[in-house]
PDB file of C-alpha atoms in Angstrom:
ATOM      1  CA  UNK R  15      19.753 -33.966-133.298  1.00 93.00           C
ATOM      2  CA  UNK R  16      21.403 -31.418-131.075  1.00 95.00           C
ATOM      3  CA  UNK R  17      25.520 -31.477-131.831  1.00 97.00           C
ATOM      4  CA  UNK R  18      27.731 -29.369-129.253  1.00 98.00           C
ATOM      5  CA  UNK R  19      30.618 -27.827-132.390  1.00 98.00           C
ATOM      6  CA  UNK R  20      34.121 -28.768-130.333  1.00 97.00           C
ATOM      7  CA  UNK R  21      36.458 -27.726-133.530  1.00 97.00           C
ATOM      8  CA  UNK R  22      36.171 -26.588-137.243  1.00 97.00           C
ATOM      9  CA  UNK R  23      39.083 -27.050-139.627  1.00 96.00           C
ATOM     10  CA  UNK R  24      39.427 -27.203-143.701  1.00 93.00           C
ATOM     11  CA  UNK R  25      40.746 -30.247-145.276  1.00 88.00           C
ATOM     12  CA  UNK R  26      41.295 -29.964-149.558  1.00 88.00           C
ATOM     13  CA  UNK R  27      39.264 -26.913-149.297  1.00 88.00           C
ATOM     14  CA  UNK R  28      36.307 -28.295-147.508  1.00 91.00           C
ATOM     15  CA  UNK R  29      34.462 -27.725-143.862  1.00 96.00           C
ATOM     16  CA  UNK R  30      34.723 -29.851-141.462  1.00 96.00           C
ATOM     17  CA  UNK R  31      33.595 -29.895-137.781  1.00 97.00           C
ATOM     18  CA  UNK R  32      34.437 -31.926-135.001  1.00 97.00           C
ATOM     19  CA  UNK R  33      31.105 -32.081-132.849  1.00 97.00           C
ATOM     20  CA  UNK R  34      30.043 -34.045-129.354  1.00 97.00           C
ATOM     21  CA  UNK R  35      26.255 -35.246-129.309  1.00 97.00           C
ATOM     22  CA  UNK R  36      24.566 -37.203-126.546  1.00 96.00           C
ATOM     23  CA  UNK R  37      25.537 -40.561-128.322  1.00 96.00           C
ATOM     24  CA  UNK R  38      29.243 -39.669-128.607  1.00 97.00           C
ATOM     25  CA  UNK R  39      31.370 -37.848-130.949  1.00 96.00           C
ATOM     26  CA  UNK R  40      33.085 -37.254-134.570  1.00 95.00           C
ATOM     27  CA  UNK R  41      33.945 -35.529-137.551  1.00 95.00           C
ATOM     28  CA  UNK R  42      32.057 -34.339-140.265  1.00 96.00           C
ATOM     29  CA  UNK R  43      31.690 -32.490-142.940  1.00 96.00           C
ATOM     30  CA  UNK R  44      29.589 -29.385-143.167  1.00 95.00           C
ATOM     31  CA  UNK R  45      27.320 -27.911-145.333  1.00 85.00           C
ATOM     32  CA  UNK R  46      26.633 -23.998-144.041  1.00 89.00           C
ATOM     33  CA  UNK R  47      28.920 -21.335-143.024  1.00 91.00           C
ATOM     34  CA  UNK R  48      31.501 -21.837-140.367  1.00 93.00           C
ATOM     35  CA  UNK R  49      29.875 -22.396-136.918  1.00 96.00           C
ATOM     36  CA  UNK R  50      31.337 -21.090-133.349  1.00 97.00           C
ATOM     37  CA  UNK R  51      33.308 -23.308-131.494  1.00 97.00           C
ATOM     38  CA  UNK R  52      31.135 -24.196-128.606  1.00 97.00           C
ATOM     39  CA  UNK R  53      27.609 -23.570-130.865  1.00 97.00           C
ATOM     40  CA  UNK R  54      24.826 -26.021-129.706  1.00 97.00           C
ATOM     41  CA  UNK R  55      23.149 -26.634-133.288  1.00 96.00           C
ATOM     42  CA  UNK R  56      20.043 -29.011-134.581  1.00 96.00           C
ATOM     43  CA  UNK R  57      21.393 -30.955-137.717  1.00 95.00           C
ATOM     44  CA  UNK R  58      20.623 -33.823-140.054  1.00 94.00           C
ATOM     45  CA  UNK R  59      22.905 -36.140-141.163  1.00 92.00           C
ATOM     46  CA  UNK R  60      23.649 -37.571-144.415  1.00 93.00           C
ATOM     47  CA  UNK R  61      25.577 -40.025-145.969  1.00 91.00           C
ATOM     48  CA  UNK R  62      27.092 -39.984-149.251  1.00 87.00           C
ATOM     49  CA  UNK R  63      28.144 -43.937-149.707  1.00 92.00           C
ATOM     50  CA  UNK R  64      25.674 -46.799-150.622  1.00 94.00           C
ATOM     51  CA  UNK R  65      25.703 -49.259-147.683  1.00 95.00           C
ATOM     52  CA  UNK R  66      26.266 -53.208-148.221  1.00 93.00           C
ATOM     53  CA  UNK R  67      24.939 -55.756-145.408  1.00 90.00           C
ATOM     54  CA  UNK R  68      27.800 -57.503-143.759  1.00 91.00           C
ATOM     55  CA  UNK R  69      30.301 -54.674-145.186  1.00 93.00           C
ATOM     56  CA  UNK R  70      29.426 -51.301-143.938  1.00 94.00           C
ATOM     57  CA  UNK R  71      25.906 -51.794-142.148  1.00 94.00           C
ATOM     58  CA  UNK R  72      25.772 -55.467-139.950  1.00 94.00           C
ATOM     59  CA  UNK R  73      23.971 -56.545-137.212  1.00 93.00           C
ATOM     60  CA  UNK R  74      25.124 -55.686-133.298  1.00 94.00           C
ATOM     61  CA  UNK R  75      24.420 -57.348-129.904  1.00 94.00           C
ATOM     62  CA  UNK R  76      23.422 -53.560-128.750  1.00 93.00           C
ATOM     63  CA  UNK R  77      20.586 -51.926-127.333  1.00 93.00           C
ATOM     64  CA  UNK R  78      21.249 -48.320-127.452  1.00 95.00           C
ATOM     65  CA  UNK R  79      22.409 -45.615-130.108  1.00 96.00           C
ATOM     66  CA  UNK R  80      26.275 -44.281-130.390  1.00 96.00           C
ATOM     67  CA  UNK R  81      28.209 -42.513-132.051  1.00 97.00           C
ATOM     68  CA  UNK R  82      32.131 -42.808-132.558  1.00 95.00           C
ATOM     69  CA  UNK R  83      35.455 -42.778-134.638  1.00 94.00           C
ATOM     70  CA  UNK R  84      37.336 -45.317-134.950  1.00 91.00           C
ATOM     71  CA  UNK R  85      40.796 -45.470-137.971  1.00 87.00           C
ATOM     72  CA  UNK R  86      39.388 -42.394-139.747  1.00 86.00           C
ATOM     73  CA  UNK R  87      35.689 -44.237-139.929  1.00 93.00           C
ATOM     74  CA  UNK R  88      32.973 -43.025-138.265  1.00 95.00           C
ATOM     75  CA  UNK R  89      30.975 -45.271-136.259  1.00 96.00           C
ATOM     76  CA  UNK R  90      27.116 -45.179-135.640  1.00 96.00           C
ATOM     77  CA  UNK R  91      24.919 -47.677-133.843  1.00 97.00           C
ATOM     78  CA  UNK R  92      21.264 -47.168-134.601  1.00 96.00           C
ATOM     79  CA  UNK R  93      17.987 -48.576-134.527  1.00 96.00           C
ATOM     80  CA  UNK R  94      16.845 -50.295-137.702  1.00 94.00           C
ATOM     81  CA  UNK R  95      13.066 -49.019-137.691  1.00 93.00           C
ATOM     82  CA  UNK R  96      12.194 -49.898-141.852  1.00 90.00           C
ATOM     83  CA  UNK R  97      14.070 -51.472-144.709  1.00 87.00           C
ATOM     84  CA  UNK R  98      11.862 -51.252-147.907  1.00 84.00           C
ATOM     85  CA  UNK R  99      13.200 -53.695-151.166  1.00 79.00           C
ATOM     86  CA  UNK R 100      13.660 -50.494-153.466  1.00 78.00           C
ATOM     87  CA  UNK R 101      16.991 -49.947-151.177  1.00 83.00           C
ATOM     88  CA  UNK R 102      16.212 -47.514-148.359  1.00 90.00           C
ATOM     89  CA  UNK R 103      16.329 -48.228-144.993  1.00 92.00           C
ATOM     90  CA  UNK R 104      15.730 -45.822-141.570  1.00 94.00           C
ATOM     91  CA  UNK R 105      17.788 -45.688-138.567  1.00 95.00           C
ATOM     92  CA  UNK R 106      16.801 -43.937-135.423  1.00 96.00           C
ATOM     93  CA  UNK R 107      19.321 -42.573-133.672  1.00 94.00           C
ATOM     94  CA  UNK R 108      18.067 -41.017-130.308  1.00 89.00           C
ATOM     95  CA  UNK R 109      14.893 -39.005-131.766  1.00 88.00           C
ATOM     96  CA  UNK R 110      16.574 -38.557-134.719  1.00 92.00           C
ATOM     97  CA  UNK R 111      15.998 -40.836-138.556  1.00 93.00           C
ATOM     98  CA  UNK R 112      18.898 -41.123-140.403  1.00 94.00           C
ATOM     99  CA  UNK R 113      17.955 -42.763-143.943  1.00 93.00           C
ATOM    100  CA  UNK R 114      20.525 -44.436-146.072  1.00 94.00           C
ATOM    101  CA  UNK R 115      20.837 -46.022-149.239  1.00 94.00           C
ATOM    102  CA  UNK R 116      21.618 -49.812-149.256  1.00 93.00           C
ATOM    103  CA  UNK R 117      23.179 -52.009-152.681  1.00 92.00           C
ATOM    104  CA  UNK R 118      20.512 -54.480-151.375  1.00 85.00           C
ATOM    105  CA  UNK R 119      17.842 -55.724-149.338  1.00 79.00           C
ATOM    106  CA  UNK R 120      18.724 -56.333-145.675  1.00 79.00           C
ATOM    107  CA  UNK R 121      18.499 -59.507-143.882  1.00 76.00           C
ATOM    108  CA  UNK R 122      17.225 -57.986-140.797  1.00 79.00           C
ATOM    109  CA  UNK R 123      14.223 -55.869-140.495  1.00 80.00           C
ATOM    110  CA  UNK R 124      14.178 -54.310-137.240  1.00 85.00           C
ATOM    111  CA  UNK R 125      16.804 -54.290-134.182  1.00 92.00           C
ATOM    112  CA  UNK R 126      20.413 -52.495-133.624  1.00 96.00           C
ATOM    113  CA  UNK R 127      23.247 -51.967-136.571  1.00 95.00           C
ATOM    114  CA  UNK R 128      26.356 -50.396-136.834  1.00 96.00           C
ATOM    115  CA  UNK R 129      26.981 -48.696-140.253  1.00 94.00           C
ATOM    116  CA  UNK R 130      30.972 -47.321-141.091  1.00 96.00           C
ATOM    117  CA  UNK R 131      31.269 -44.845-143.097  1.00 95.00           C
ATOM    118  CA  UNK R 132      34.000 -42.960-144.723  1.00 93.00           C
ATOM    119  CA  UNK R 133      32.496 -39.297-144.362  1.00 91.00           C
ATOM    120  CA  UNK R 134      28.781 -38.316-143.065  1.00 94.00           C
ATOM    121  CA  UNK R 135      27.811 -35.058-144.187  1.00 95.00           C
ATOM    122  CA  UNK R 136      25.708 -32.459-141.076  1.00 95.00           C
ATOM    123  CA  UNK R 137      23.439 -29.684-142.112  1.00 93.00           C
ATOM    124  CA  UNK R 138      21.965 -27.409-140.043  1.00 94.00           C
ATOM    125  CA  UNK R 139      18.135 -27.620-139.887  1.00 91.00           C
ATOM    126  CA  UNK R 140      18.064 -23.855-138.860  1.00 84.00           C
ATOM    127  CA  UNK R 141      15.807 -24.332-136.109  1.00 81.00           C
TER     128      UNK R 141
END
């Protein structure tokens, strides 16, 4: 996914960008040397916590992908497309698949979620 870089900062010695997508915008951390302010770059995103159904991931009445901040947490509403029993699951977000690790199997297998998380992690794909 294509991020527009708005701001960069250090927090406890560690990168982090503010970026605008199409889908909305946030704060992550990064994992490369410090990008321009104003740098249109392709990441991935990662997530470092293990999401719970009905705690960090549940089900939404939505039908399209976004992106916000809300309290320090950052928001995203993606597509389910697979859930697998061994924990894994894939979002797509715009043309993008985010996977994540879940505690659990998920009670629903395909439509819109909305994870919270406390960090997501962006690394350039150097394309």
């Amino acid at each position: 996914m294509k991020i527009v870089v708005i701001d960069t900062f250090s927090y406890l010695s560690v990168l982090h960008v503010k970026f605008h997508s199409p889908f909305g915008s946030g704060t992550a951390l990064w994992d490369d040397i410090m990008p321009k302010i104003g740098e249109v770059i392709d990441v991935e995103f990662d997530f470092e916590e293990i999401f719970s159904w009905n705690i960090n991931v549940k089900p939404t009445a939505e039908k399209s992908s976004k992106i916000k901040m809300e309290n320090s947490l950052i928001q995203i509403t993606a597509e389910l497309v697979q859930a697998d029993e061994d924990g894994c699951a894939a979002l797509k977000l715009g043309d993008s698949i985010i996977l994540i690790e879940l505690d659990g199997p998920l009670l629903q297998k395909t439509g819109f979620v909305e994870l919270s998380a406390t960090a997501i992690q962006l690394y350039p794909t150097h394309i």
